[in-house]
Coordinates of C-alpha atoms in Angstrom, one line a residue:
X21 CA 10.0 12.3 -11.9
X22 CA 7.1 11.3 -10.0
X23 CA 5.9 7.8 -9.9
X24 CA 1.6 8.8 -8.9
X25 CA -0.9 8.2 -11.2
X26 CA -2.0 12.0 -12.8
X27 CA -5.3 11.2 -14.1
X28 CA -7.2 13.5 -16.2
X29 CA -11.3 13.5 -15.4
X30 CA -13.2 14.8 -18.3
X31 CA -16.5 15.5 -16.7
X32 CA -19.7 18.6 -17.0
X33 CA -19.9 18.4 -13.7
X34 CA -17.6 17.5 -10.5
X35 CA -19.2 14.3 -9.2
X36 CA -16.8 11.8 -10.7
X37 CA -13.8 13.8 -9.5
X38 CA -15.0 14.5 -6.0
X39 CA -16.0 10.7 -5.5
X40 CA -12.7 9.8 -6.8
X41 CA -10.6 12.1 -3.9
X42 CA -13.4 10.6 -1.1
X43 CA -12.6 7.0 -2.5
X44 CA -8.6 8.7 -2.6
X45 CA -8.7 10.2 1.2
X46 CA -6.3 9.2 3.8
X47 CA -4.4 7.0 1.3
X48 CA -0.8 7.2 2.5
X49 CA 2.0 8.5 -0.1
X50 CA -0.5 11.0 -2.5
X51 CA 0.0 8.4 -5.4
X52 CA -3.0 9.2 -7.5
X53 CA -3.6 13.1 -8.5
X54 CA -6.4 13.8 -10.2
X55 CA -7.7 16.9 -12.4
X56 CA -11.1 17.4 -13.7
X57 CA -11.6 19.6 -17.0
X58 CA -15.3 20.1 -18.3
X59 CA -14.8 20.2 -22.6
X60 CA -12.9 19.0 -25.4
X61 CA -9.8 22.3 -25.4
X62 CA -9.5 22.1 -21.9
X63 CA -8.9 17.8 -21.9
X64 CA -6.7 19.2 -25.7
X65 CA -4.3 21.4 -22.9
X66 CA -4.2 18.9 -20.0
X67 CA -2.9 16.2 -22.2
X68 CA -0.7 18.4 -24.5
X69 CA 1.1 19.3 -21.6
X70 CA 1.8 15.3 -20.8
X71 CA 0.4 15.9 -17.0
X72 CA -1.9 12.6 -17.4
X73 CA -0.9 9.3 -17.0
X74 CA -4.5 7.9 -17.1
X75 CA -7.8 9.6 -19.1
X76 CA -11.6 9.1 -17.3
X77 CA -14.3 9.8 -19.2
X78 CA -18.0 10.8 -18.8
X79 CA -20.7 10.2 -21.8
X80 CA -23.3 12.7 -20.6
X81 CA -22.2 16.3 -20.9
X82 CA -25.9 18.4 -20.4
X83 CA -24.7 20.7 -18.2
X84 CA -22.2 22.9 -20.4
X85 CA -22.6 25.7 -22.8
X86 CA -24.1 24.2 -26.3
X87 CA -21.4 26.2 -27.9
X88 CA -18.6 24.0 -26.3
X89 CA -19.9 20.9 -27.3
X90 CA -17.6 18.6 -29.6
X91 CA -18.7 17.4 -33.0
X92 CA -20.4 18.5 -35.9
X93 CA -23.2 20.4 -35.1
X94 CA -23.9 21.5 -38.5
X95 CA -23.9 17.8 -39.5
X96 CA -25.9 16.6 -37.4
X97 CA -28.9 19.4 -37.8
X98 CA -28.9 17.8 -41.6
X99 CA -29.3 14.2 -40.3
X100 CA -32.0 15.2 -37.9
X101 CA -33.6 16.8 -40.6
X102 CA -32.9 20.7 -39.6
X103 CA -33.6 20.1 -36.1
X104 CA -31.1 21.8 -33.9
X105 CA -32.7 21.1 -30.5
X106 CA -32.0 17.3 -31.4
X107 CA -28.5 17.5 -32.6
X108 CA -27.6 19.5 -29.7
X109 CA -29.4 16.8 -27.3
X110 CA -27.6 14.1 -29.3
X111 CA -24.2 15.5 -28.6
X112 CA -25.1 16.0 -25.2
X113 CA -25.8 12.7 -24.7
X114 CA -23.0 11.3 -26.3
X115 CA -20.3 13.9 -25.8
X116 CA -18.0 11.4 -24.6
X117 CA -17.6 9.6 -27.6
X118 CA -17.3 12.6 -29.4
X119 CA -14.5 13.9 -27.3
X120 CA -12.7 10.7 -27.1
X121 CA -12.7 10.7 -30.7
X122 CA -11.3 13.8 -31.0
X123 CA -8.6 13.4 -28.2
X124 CA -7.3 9.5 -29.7
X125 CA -4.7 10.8 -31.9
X126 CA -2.7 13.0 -28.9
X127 CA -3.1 9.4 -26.3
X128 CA -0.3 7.4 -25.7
X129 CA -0.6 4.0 -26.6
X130 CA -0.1 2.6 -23.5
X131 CA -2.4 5.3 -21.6
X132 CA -5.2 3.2 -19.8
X133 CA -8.7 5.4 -20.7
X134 CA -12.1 4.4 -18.9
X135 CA -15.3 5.5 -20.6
X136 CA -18.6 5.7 -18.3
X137 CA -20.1 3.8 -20.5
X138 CA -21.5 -0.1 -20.5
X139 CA -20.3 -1.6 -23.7
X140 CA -21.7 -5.0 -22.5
X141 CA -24.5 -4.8 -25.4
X142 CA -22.5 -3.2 -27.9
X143 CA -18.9 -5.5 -28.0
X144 CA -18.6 -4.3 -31.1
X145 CA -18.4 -0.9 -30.6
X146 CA -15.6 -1.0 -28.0
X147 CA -13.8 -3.2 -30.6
X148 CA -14.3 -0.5 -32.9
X149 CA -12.7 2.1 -30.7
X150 CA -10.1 0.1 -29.3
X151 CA -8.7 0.1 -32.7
X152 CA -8.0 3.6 -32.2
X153 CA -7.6 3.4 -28.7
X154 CA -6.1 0.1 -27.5
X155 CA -6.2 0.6 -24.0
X156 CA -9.8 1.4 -23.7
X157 CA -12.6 -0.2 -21.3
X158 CA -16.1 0.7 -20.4
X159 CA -17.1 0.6 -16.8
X160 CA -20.0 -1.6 -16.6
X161 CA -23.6 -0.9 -15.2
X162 CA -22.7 -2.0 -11.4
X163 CA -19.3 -1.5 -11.5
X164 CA -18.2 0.9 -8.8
X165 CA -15.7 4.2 -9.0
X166 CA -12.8 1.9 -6.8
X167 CA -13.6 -0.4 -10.1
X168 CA -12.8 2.4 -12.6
X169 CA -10.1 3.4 -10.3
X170 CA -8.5 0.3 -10.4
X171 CA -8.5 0.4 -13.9
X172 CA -6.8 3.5 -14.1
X173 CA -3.4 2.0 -12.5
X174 CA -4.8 3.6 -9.1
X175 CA -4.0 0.0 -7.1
X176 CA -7.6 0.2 -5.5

């Protein structure tokens, strides 16, 4: 059984995971593999198949299909007041909550999961999802991708 860190980059686009292998490159031993999937079923298969040891998260997905968006569209159109270019915008923008939420019941306890987001205003909410997902930390406004890595078990 290998002994690297397999983390799993839920991201729209590929900027995350290509910064991740630059910050990775020429470090002896391969100890930290990384995929990248871009929606909700595809992060669903990765961790079915118990490949990840660690879960990184982007907030903003704006640069997918609509249709593959996460949450309750329908819902959401009736709290914006039958507006469905907001409620698609507002699970764009928050995407990452919604697909964390989704994915909490398939994590491991134990599985460290960083969310690109600055909880530093809102405590409350990362109390609120650590109760679901213990292990969870935001990566603060300043905090650089050897920071998140580090976070992840990567031994940056």
């Amino acid at each position: 059984m290998s002994s690297a860190i397999r983390i799993l980059v839920v991201e729209d686009g590929h900027e995350y995971v290509e910064s991740f292998r630059g910050l990775l490159l020429g470090r002896p031993g391969g100890s930290v593999e990384l995929e990248r999937v871009p929606d909700l079923d595809s992060a669903r298969r990765v961790l079915a198949s118990g490949w990840p040891t660690a879960l990184f998260m982007d907030v903003v997905f704006d640069r997918i299909p609509p249709e593959t968006l996460a949450g309750d569209l329908a819902g959401l159109i009736t709290r914006f007041g039958g507006d469905r270019a907001r409620a698609l915008r507002h699970l764009a923008e928050n995407q990452g909550f919604y697909i964390l939420d989704a994915l909490a019941p398939l994590l491991p306890a134990a599985m460290p999961v960083v969310l690109a987001f600055d909880f530093t205003p809102e405590p409350h909410r990362l109390e609120a999802l650590r109760r679901r997902i213990p292990v969870l930390t935001g990566l603060p406004d300043g905090a650089s991708l050897a920071d998140a890595l580090g976070l992840l078990g990567s031994g940056i």
